[in-house]
PDB file of C-alpha atoms in Angstrom:
ATOM      1  CA  UNK F 291      -1.418  11.140  23.620  1.00 23.00           C
ATOM      2  CA  UNK F 292      -1.185   8.539  20.803  1.00 27.00           C
ATOM      3  CA  UNK F 293      -2.153   8.727  17.365  1.00 26.00           C
ATOM      4  CA  UNK F 294      -5.801   9.973  16.947  1.00 28.00           C
ATOM      5  CA  UNK F 295      -7.977   7.256  15.538  1.00 28.00           C
ATOM      6  CA  UNK F 296      -8.727   7.362  11.885  1.00 31.00           C
ATOM      7  CA  UNK F 297     -11.504   5.249  11.093  1.00 27.00           C
ATOM      8  CA  UNK F 298     -12.986   1.983  12.090  1.00 27.00           C
ATOM      9  CA  UNK F 299     -12.740  -0.871   9.763  1.00 28.00           C
ATOM     10  CA  UNK F 300     -16.009  -0.253   8.121  1.00 26.00           C
ATOM     11  CA  UNK F 301     -15.013   2.925   6.954  1.00 28.00           C
ATOM     12  CA  UNK F 302     -13.112   1.716   4.283  1.00 27.00           C
ATOM     13  CA  UNK F 303     -13.730  -0.668   1.242  1.00 26.00           C
ATOM     14  CA  UNK F 304     -11.181  -2.776  -0.440  1.00 30.00           C
ATOM     15  CA  UNK F 305     -10.689  -1.836  -3.832  1.00 32.00           C
ATOM     16  CA  UNK F 306     -12.061  -4.432  -6.571  1.00 28.00           C
ATOM     17  CA  UNK F 307     -10.668  -3.723 -10.134  1.00 31.00           C
ATOM     18  CA  UNK F 308     -12.614  -4.846 -12.973  1.00 27.00           C
ATOM     19  CA  UNK F 309     -10.336  -7.960 -13.625  1.00 25.00           C
ATOM     20  CA  UNK F 310     -12.229 -10.459 -15.938  1.00 24.00           C
ATOM     21  CA  UNK F 311     -10.154 -13.627 -14.910  1.00 26.00           C
ATOM     22  CA  UNK F 312     -11.785 -16.040 -12.189  1.00 27.00           C
ATOM     23  CA  UNK F 313      -8.929 -15.120  -9.928  1.00 29.00           C
ATOM     24  CA  UNK F 314      -8.431 -11.464  -9.007  1.00 39.00           C
ATOM     25  CA  UNK F 315      -4.792 -10.564  -9.005  1.00 42.00           C
ATOM     26  CA  UNK F 316      -5.379  -7.614  -7.278  1.00 46.00           C
ATOM     27  CA  UNK F 317      -5.654  -9.638  -4.192  1.00 57.00           C
ATOM     28  CA  UNK F 318      -3.202 -12.390  -3.616  1.00 61.00           C
ATOM     29  CA  UNK F 319      -3.976 -13.964  -0.153  1.00 55.00           C
ATOM     30  CA  UNK F 320      -0.545 -14.941   1.076  1.00 59.00           C
ATOM     31  CA  UNK F 321       0.301 -17.765   3.494  1.00 52.00           C
ATOM     32  CA  UNK F 322      -0.379 -16.788   7.353  1.00 50.00           C
ATOM     33  CA  UNK F 323       3.410 -16.696   7.851  1.00 42.00           C
ATOM     34  CA  UNK F 324       3.766 -13.868   5.669  1.00 45.00           C
ATOM     35  CA  UNK F 325       1.158 -11.504   7.419  1.00 44.00           C
ATOM     36  CA  UNK F 326       3.691 -11.153  10.129  1.00 42.00           C
ATOM     37  CA  UNK F 327       7.050 -11.656   8.229  1.00 45.00           C
ATOM     38  CA  UNK F 328       9.531  -9.087   8.939  1.00 47.00           C
ATOM     39  CA  UNK F 329       7.647  -6.747  10.954  1.00 43.00           C
ATOM     40  CA  UNK F 330      10.764  -5.021  11.890  1.00 41.00           C
ATOM     41  CA  UNK F 331      11.746  -4.327   8.243  1.00 47.00           C
ATOM     42  CA  UNK F 332       9.005  -1.305   8.354  1.00 48.00           C
ATOM     43  CA  UNK F 333       9.472   1.531  10.236  1.00 49.00           C
ATOM     44  CA  UNK F 334       6.455   2.221  12.687  1.00 48.00           C
ATOM     45  CA  UNK F 335       6.494   5.435  14.699  1.00 43.00           C
ATOM     46  CA  UNK F 336       4.048   6.974  17.102  1.00 37.00           C
ATOM     47  CA  UNK F 337       2.759  10.195  16.432  1.00 38.00           C
ATOM     48  CA  UNK F 338       2.196  12.289  19.282  1.00 32.00           C
ATOM     49  CA  UNK F 339       0.137  15.411  19.755  1.00 29.00           C
ATOM     50  CA  UNK F 340       3.428  17.773  20.070  1.00 28.00           C
ATOM     51  CA  UNK F 341       5.455  18.302  16.776  1.00 28.00           C
ATOM     52  CA  UNK F 342       8.740  18.240  19.117  1.00 27.00           C
ATOM     53  CA  UNK F 343       8.020  14.460  19.924  1.00 28.00           C
ATOM     54  CA  UNK F 344       7.741  13.709  16.442  1.00 32.00           C
ATOM     55  CA  UNK F 345      10.703  15.492  15.261  1.00 31.00           C
ATOM     56  CA  UNK F 346      13.162  13.891  17.780  1.00 31.00           C
ATOM     57  CA  UNK F 347      12.709  10.693  15.964  1.00 35.00           C
ATOM     58  CA  UNK F 348      13.222  12.231  12.598  1.00 35.00           C
ATOM     59  CA  UNK F 349      15.386  15.619  12.987  1.00 33.00           C
ATOM     60  CA  UNK F 350      18.879  13.833  12.719  1.00 35.00           C
ATOM     61  CA  UNK F 351      18.159  10.997  10.040  1.00 38.00           C
ATOM     62  CA  UNK F 352      19.079  12.217   6.613  1.00 46.00           C
ATOM     63  CA  UNK F 353      17.678  15.873   7.203  1.00 41.00           C
ATOM     64  CA  UNK F 354      16.048  17.069   3.819  1.00 40.00           C
ATOM     65  CA  UNK F 355      17.029  20.455   2.275  1.00 42.00           C
ATOM     66  CA  UNK F 356      14.487  23.164   3.057  1.00 36.00           C
ATOM     67  CA  UNK F 357      13.344  23.625  -0.561  1.00 46.00           C
ATOM     68  CA  UNK F 358      12.280  20.039  -0.497  1.00 70.00           C
ATOM     69  CA  UNK F 359       9.734  20.217   2.371  1.00 86.00           C
ATOM     70  CA  UNK F 360       6.089  20.116   1.624  1.00 92.00           C
ATOM     71  CA  UNK F 361       3.035  20.354   3.908  1.00 94.00           C
ATOM     72  CA  UNK F 362       0.735  17.731   3.381  1.00 96.00           C
ATOM     73  CA  UNK F 363      -2.495  16.513   5.162  1.00 96.00           C
ATOM     74  CA  UNK F 364      -2.087  12.803   6.484  1.00 96.00           C
ATOM     75  CA  UNK F 365      -4.916  10.226   6.780  1.00 95.00           C
ATOM     76  CA  UNK F 366      -3.760   7.104   8.926  1.00 95.00           C
ATOM     77  CA  UNK F 367      -5.487   4.131   7.458  1.00 94.00           C
ATOM     78  CA  UNK F 368      -5.165   0.371   8.190  1.00 94.00           C
ATOM     79  CA  UNK F 369      -3.728  -0.311   4.563  1.00 95.00           C
ATOM     80  CA  UNK F 370      -1.061   0.505   2.585  1.00 97.00           C
ATOM     81  CA  UNK F 371      -1.564   2.556  -0.430  1.00 98.00           C
ATOM     82  CA  UNK F 372       0.922   2.164  -3.341  1.00 98.00           C
ATOM     83  CA  UNK F 373       1.647   4.464  -6.434  1.00 98.00           C
ATOM     84  CA  UNK F 374      -0.866   3.710  -9.218  1.00 97.00           C
ATOM     85  CA  UNK F 375      -3.152   1.493  -7.016  1.00 97.00           C
ATOM     86  CA  UNK F 376      -7.093   2.652  -6.411  1.00 96.00           C
ATOM     87  CA  UNK F 377      -8.908   2.684  -3.405  1.00 94.00           C
ATOM     88  CA  UNK F 378     -12.350   3.569  -2.532  1.00 94.00           C
ATOM     89  CA  UNK F 379     -12.920   5.371   0.841  1.00 93.00           C
ATOM     90  CA  UNK F 380     -15.911   6.326   2.737  1.00 91.00           C
ATOM     91  CA  UNK F 381     -15.241   9.316   5.226  1.00 92.00           C
ATOM     92  CA  UNK F 382     -17.480   9.902   8.002  1.00 90.00           C
ATOM     93  CA  UNK F 383     -15.545  10.992  11.106  1.00 92.00           C
ATOM     94  CA  UNK F 384     -15.519  14.659  11.685  1.00 90.00           C
ATOM     95  CA  UNK F 385     -12.329  15.762  11.229  1.00 93.00           C
ATOM     96  CA  UNK F 386     -11.885  14.014   8.084  1.00 93.00           C
ATOM     97  CA  UNK F 387     -15.114  15.444   6.908  1.00 91.00           C
ATOM     98  CA  UNK F 388     -13.380  18.930   7.300  1.00 92.00           C
ATOM     99  CA  UNK F 389     -10.277  17.902   5.613  1.00 93.00           C
ATOM    100  CA  UNK F 390     -12.014  16.588   2.463  1.00 91.00           C
ATOM    101  CA  UNK F 391     -14.126  19.694   2.203  1.00 89.00           C
ATOM    102  CA  UNK F 392     -10.804  21.733   2.217  1.00 91.00           C
ATOM    103  CA  UNK F 393      -9.253  19.169  -0.260  1.00 92.00           C
ATOM    104  CA  UNK F 394     -12.241  19.314  -2.448  1.00 89.00           C
ATOM    105  CA  UNK F 395     -11.683  23.489  -2.988  1.00 89.00           C
ATOM    106  CA  UNK F 396      -7.850  23.057  -3.278  1.00 86.00           C
ATOM    107  CA  UNK F 397      -5.379  20.405  -3.948  1.00 87.00           C
ATOM    108  CA  UNK F 398      -7.212  16.961  -3.695  1.00 91.00           C
ATOM    109  CA  UNK F 399      -4.363  15.428  -2.726  1.00 95.00           C
ATOM    110  CA  UNK F 400      -3.413  13.829   0.904  1.00 96.00           C
ATOM    111  CA  UNK F 401      -0.946  11.403   2.525  1.00 97.00           C
ATOM    112  CA  UNK F 402      -1.986   8.045   3.555  1.00 97.00           C
ATOM    113  CA  UNK F 403       0.192   6.294   6.097  1.00 97.00           C
ATOM    114  CA  UNK F 404      -0.498   2.794   7.225  1.00 97.00           C
ATOM    115  CA  UNK F 405      -1.556   2.733  10.751  1.00 94.00           C
ATOM    116  CA  UNK F 406      -1.267  -0.466  12.747  1.00 88.00           C
ATOM    117  CA  UNK F 407      -4.368  -1.139  14.955  1.00 82.00           C
ATOM    118  CA  UNK F 408      -2.771  -3.187  17.485  1.00 83.00           C
ATOM    119  CA  UNK F 409       0.291  -0.684  18.500  1.00 82.00           C
ATOM    120  CA  UNK F 410      -1.519   2.322  17.585  1.00 78.00           C
ATOM    121  CA  UNK F 411       1.689   3.481  15.696  1.00 87.00           C
ATOM    122  CA  UNK F 412       1.857   5.038  12.225  1.00 90.00           C
ATOM    123  CA  UNK F 413       4.423   4.290   9.318  1.00 94.00           C
ATOM    124  CA  UNK F 414       6.948   7.180   8.681  1.00 95.00           C
ATOM    125  CA  UNK F 415       6.777   6.268   4.953  1.00 97.00           C
ATOM    126  CA  UNK F 416       3.499   6.947   3.165  1.00 98.00           C
ATOM    127  CA  UNK F 417       1.889   7.475  -0.487  1.00 98.00           C
ATOM    128  CA  UNK F 418      -0.066  10.419  -1.775  1.00 97.00           C
ATOM    129  CA  UNK F 419      -3.535   9.782  -2.490  1.00 97.00           C
ATOM    130  CA  UNK F 420      -5.297  11.899  -5.207  1.00 96.00           C
ATOM    131  CA  UNK F 421      -9.083  12.222  -5.464  1.00 95.00           C
ATOM    132  CA  UNK F 422     -10.269  11.305  -8.863  1.00 95.00           C
ATOM    133  CA  UNK F 423     -13.946  11.017  -8.213  1.00 94.00           C
ATOM    134  CA  UNK F 424     -16.082  11.855  -5.065  1.00 92.00           C
ATOM    135  CA  UNK F 425     -19.749  11.790  -3.961  1.00 93.00           C
ATOM    136  CA  UNK F 426     -21.260  13.808  -1.092  1.00 90.00           C
ATOM    137  CA  UNK F 427     -23.651  11.795   1.062  1.00 86.00           C
ATOM    138  CA  UNK F 428     -26.113  12.424   3.806  1.00 80.00           C
ATOM    139  CA  UNK F 429     -24.852  14.151   6.878  1.00 82.00           C
ATOM    140  CA  UNK F 430     -21.795  15.607   4.891  1.00 82.00           C
ATOM    141  CA  UNK F 431     -20.231  12.342   4.683  1.00 89.00           C
ATOM    142  CA  UNK F 432     -17.854  11.484   1.627  1.00 90.00           C
ATOM    143  CA  UNK F 433     -17.636   8.705  -0.836  1.00 93.00           C
ATOM    144  CA  UNK F 434     -14.136   8.834  -2.606  1.00 92.00           C
ATOM    145  CA  UNK F 435     -12.073   6.874  -5.293  1.00 95.00           C
ATOM    146  CA  UNK F 436      -8.487   7.695  -4.654  1.00 96.00           C
ATOM    147  CA  UNK F 437      -5.561   6.755  -6.783  1.00 97.00           C
ATOM    148  CA  UNK F 438      -2.179   6.634  -5.344  1.00 98.00           C
ATOM    149  CA  UNK F 439       0.718   8.876  -6.476  1.00 97.00           C
ATOM    150  CA  UNK F 440       4.262   9.825  -4.966  1.00 96.00           C
ATOM    151  CA  UNK F 441       5.565   8.342  -2.183  1.00 98.00           C
ATOM    152  CA  UNK F 442       6.525  10.544   0.803  1.00 97.00           C
ATOM    153  CA  UNK F 443       8.569  10.507   4.197  1.00 97.00           C
ATOM    154  CA  UNK F 444       7.287  12.289   7.289  1.00 96.00           C
ATOM    155  CA  UNK F 445       9.788  14.554   8.454  1.00 95.00           C
ATOM    156  CA  UNK F 446       7.893  16.506  11.149  1.00 94.00           C
ATOM    157  CA  UNK F 447       4.387  17.213  12.407  1.00 93.00           C
ATOM    158  CA  UNK F 448       2.910  20.652  11.676  1.00 95.00           C
ATOM    159  CA  UNK F 449      -0.425  20.365  13.787  1.00 93.00           C
ATOM    160  CA  UNK F 450      -2.981  17.463  14.953  1.00 91.00           C
ATOM    161  CA  UNK F 451      -6.107  19.581  14.745  1.00 92.00           C
ATOM    162  CA  UNK F 452      -8.626  19.531  13.198  1.00 93.00           C
ATOM    163  CA  UNK F 453      -6.790  17.128  11.265  1.00 94.00           C
ATOM    164  CA  UNK F 454      -3.126  15.803  10.921  1.00 94.00           C
ATOM    165  CA  UNK F 455      -0.582  17.915   9.021  1.00 96.00           C
ATOM    166  CA  UNK F 456       3.134  17.152   8.410  1.00 96.00           C
ATOM    167  CA  UNK F 457       6.008  18.247   6.498  1.00 96.00           C
ATOM    168  CA  UNK F 458       7.271  15.640   4.190  1.00 97.00           C
ATOM    169  CA  UNK F 459       9.971  15.018   1.575  1.00 96.00           C
ATOM    170  CA  UNK F 460       9.208  12.771  -1.691  1.00 96.00           C
ATOM    171  CA  UNK F 461      10.775   9.575  -1.877  1.00 96.00           C
ATOM    172  CA  UNK F 462      12.038   7.918  -5.416  1.00 94.00           C
ATOM    173  CA  UNK F 463      13.789   4.677  -6.191  1.00 95.00           C
ATOM    174  CA  UNK F 464      17.543   4.799  -6.365  1.00 90.00           C
ATOM    175  CA  UNK F 465      19.204   3.798  -9.718  1.00 85.00           C
ATOM    176  CA  UNK F 466      19.425  -0.286  -9.513  1.00 77.00           C
ATOM    177  CA  UNK F 467      23.158  -0.435 -10.916  1.00 77.00           C
ATOM    178  CA  UNK F 468      23.601  -3.446 -13.247  1.00 76.00           C
ATOM    179  CA  UNK F 469      20.498  -5.351 -12.307  1.00 82.00           C
ATOM    180  CA  UNK F 470      18.413  -6.453 -15.205  1.00 94.00           C
ATOM    181  CA  UNK F 471      15.325  -4.796 -14.086  1.00 95.00           C
ATOM    182  CA  UNK F 472      13.122  -6.176 -17.167  1.00 95.00           C
ATOM    183  CA  UNK F 473      14.401  -9.866 -16.524  1.00 96.00           C
ATOM    184  CA  UNK F 474      13.417  -9.577 -12.794  1.00 96.00           C
ATOM    185  CA  UNK F 475       9.926  -8.389 -13.551  1.00 97.00           C
ATOM    186  CA  UNK F 476       9.559 -11.020 -16.006  1.00 96.00           C
ATOM    187  CA  UNK F 477      10.274 -13.646 -13.580  1.00 97.00           C
ATOM    188  CA  UNK F 478       7.983 -12.051 -10.915  1.00 97.00           C
ATOM    189  CA  UNK F 479       4.949 -12.187 -13.600  1.00 97.00           C
ATOM    190  CA  UNK F 480       5.663 -15.657 -14.329  1.00 96.00           C
ATOM    191  CA  UNK F 481       5.407 -16.651 -10.325  1.00 96.00           C
ATOM    192  CA  UNK F 482       2.157 -14.415 -10.048  1.00 95.00           C
ATOM    193  CA  UNK F 483       0.691 -16.432 -13.199  1.00 94.00           C
ATOM    194  CA  UNK F 484       1.457 -19.720 -11.469  1.00 93.00           C
ATOM    195  CA  UNK F 485       0.000 -18.647  -7.965  1.00 93.00           C
ATOM    196  CA  UNK F 486      -2.874 -17.409  -9.643  1.00 92.00           C
ATOM    197  CA  UNK F 487      -3.363 -20.906 -11.294  1.00 90.00           C
ATOM    198  CA  UNK F 488      -2.942 -22.994  -8.384  1.00 90.00           C
ATOM    199  CA  UNK F 489      -5.105 -20.669  -6.103  1.00 89.00           C
ATOM    200  CA  UNK F 490      -7.841 -21.102  -8.660  1.00 87.00           C
ATOM    201  CA  UNK F 491      -7.401 -24.871  -8.640  1.00 86.00           C
ATOM    202  CA  UNK F 492      -7.725 -24.864  -4.786  1.00 86.00           C
ATOM    203  CA  UNK F 493     -10.714 -22.745  -4.956  1.00 83.00           C
ATOM    204  CA  UNK F 494     -12.300 -24.941  -7.270  1.00 81.00           C
ATOM    205  CA  UNK F 495     -12.320 -22.564 -10.137  1.00 81.00           C
ATOM    206  CA  UNK F 496     -11.209 -23.034 -13.794  1.00 77.00           C
ATOM    207  CA  UNK F 497      -7.100 -23.299 -14.179  1.00 71.00           C
ATOM    208  CA  UNK F 498      -7.218 -20.260 -16.695  1.00 71.00           C
ATOM    209  CA  UNK F 499      -3.868 -18.867 -17.107  1.00 70.00           C
ATOM    210  CA  UNK F 500      -3.668 -15.082 -16.375  1.00 73.00           C
ATOM    211  CA  UNK F 501      -2.806 -12.996 -19.321  1.00 82.00           C
ATOM    212  CA  UNK F 502      -0.414 -10.116 -19.293  1.00 88.00           C
ATOM    213  CA  UNK F 503      -0.496  -9.111 -15.670  1.00 92.00           C
ATOM    214  CA  UNK F 504       2.546  -6.533 -16.385  1.00 92.00           C
ATOM    215  CA  UNK F 505       0.419  -4.798 -19.275  1.00 91.00           C
ATOM    216  CA  UNK F 506       3.665  -3.178 -20.654  1.00 91.00           C
ATOM    217  CA  UNK F 507       4.500  -1.379 -17.263  1.00 95.00           C
ATOM    218  CA  UNK F 508       7.777  -0.600 -16.578  1.00 96.00           C
ATOM    219  CA  UNK F 509       9.630  -2.508 -13.991  1.00 96.00           C
ATOM    220  CA  UNK F 510       9.080   0.164 -11.084  1.00 96.00           C
ATOM    221  CA  UNK F 511       5.527   0.813 -11.637  1.00 97.00           C
ATOM    222  CA  UNK F 512       4.815  -2.990 -11.921  1.00 98.00           C
ATOM    223  CA  UNK F 513       6.877  -3.648  -8.624  1.00 98.00           C
ATOM    224  CA  UNK F 514       4.420  -1.262  -6.942  1.00 98.00           C
ATOM    225  CA  UNK F 515       1.254  -3.122  -8.696  1.00 97.00           C
ATOM    226  CA  UNK F 516       2.813  -6.568  -7.471  1.00 97.00           C
ATOM    227  CA  UNK F 517       3.082  -5.212  -3.826  1.00 97.00           C
ATOM    228  CA  UNK F 518      -0.709  -3.825  -3.778  1.00 96.00           C
ATOM    229  CA  UNK F 519      -1.862  -7.510  -4.504  1.00 95.00           C
ATOM    230  CA  UNK F 520      -0.407  -9.064  -1.356  1.00 94.00           C
ATOM    231  CA  UNK F 521      -3.514  -8.458   0.699  1.00 87.00           C
ATOM    232  CA  UNK F 522      -3.771  -9.518   4.236  1.00 88.00           C
ATOM    233  CA  UNK F 523       0.183  -8.765   4.798  1.00 92.00           C
ATOM    234  CA  UNK F 524       0.037  -4.931   5.362  1.00 94.00           C
ATOM    235  CA  UNK F 525       3.437  -4.984   7.394  1.00 94.00           C
ATOM    236  CA  UNK F 526       4.909  -6.952   4.194  1.00 96.00           C
ATOM    237  CA  UNK F 527       3.444  -4.303   2.003  1.00 97.00           C
ATOM    238  CA  UNK F 528       4.836  -1.428   4.183  1.00 97.00           C
ATOM    239  CA  UNK F 529       8.290  -3.105   3.846  1.00 97.00           C
ATOM    240  CA  UNK F 530       8.087  -2.919   0.141  1.00 98.00           C
ATOM    241  CA  UNK F 531       6.728   0.567  -0.052  1.00 98.00           C
ATOM    242  CA  UNK F 532       9.717   1.645   1.914  1.00 98.00           C
ATOM    243  CA  UNK F 533      12.290   0.186  -0.178  1.00 97.00           C
ATOM    244  CA  UNK F 534      14.001   2.650  -2.298  1.00 96.00           C
ATOM    245  CA  UNK F 535      15.538   0.148  -4.992  1.00 96.00           C
ATOM    246  CA  UNK F 536      13.118  -1.345  -7.486  1.00 96.00           C
ATOM    247  CA  UNK F 537      15.467  -4.378  -8.052  1.00 96.00           C
ATOM    248  CA  UNK F 538      15.543  -5.073  -4.076  1.00 96.00           C
ATOM    249  CA  UNK F 539      11.487  -4.602  -4.145  1.00 97.00           C
ATOM    250  CA  UNK F 540      11.295  -6.986  -7.180  1.00 97.00           C
ATOM    251  CA  UNK F 541      13.649  -9.655  -5.616  1.00 97.00           C
ATOM    252  CA  UNK F 542      11.791  -9.473  -2.452  1.00 98.00           C
ATOM    253  CA  UNK F 543       8.633  -9.882  -4.219  1.00 98.00           C
ATOM    254  CA  UNK F 544      10.026 -12.825  -6.258  1.00 98.00           C
ATOM    255  CA  UNK F 545      10.992 -14.411  -2.589  1.00 97.00           C
ATOM    256  CA  UNK F 546       7.414 -13.926  -1.342  1.00 96.00           C
ATOM    257  CA  UNK F 547       5.911 -15.402  -4.643  1.00 97.00           C
ATOM    258  CA  UNK F 548       8.185 -18.414  -4.590  1.00 97.00           C
ATOM    259  CA  UNK F 549       7.156 -19.353  -0.926  1.00 95.00           C
ATOM    260  CA  UNK F 550       3.597 -18.740  -1.826  1.00 94.00           C
ATOM    261  CA  UNK F 551       4.005 -21.225  -4.602  1.00 95.00           C
ATOM    262  CA  UNK F 552       5.268 -23.767  -2.537  1.00 94.00           C
ATOM    263  CA  UNK F 553       2.720 -23.532  -0.112  1.00 92.00           C
ATOM    264  CA  UNK F 554       0.293 -23.837  -2.765  1.00 91.00           C
ATOM    265  CA  UNK F 555       1.973 -26.576  -4.401  1.00 90.00           C
ATOM    266  CA  UNK F 556       1.717 -28.532  -1.157  1.00 90.00           C
ATOM    267  CA  UNK F 557      -1.752 -27.626  -0.597  1.00 85.00           C
ATOM    268  CA  UNK F 558      -2.669 -28.895  -4.078  1.00 81.00           C
ATOM    269  CA  UNK F 559      -0.656 -32.141  -3.321  1.00 81.00           C
ATOM    270  CA  UNK F 560      -2.749 -32.665  -0.232  1.00 77.00           C
ATOM    271  CA  UNK F 561      -5.996 -32.093  -2.182  1.00 70.00           C
ATOM    272  CA  UNK F 562      -5.277 -34.602  -4.527  1.00 67.00           C
ATOM    273  CA  UNK F 563      -4.788 -37.062  -1.988  1.00 64.00           C
ATOM    274  CA  UNK F 564      -7.598 -36.475   0.020  1.00 67.00           C
ATOM    275  CA  UNK F 565     -10.213 -34.878  -2.372  1.00 68.00           C
ATOM    276  CA  UNK F 566     -13.090 -33.215  -0.874  1.00 62.00           C
ATOM    277  CA  UNK F 567     -16.232 -35.360  -0.731  1.00 58.00           C
TER     278      UNK F 567
END
């Protein structure tokens, strides 16, 4: 049996942070080529309804120490949650209403894993979502505001009913060696500002320079923030989430932003030659 369906596309709403600028840096819309880029670089697995079929894929790959294992409820969603990011969710499917009723009386934390709508597969690496605000709606539905916390790797499936519960280990970035992370983060911020400026120009908005996108964040949380802005490219976002090296993540984001900037520059030149009536 394939992964149990989580929610329909109408069951969650994209987050809309209160950025004052004309262009919202929380949603960088990448060129279409990046929406399917490097699909093999993120590890998608098919959850099954028996724990044995799941563990066969993971048991022999870097087996974690027993004292590192934690049980975590899983919520498959067609989006990627990053540490530090905030998302609103509307919960209406029965099993997830049961999950939320349990969580609101206990830990307030669950695992968000990206679920590909086409293949029916889910990622083996996800991010903890912590409920920071909730409202119970009619018919026991819930509206939640969740914030991303630690990343995790799924190691085994504990049960599937009434909702998915898995054993997970925590995932942290390894030291980046001799890389100058601050320099990399600053390069990425400069590219983001230029992408924002050109995007505003193409959309007929004032070319107001984005101010202080980094906001004194250390390189690692900033790299997660940048990844969260790549809206419309969930496979690329999943690949960024899975990287265990801040420098590698920032370099990949730098490459993506450079290519996006080239695309926007070309589009802007075409617009100058053939202005809209």
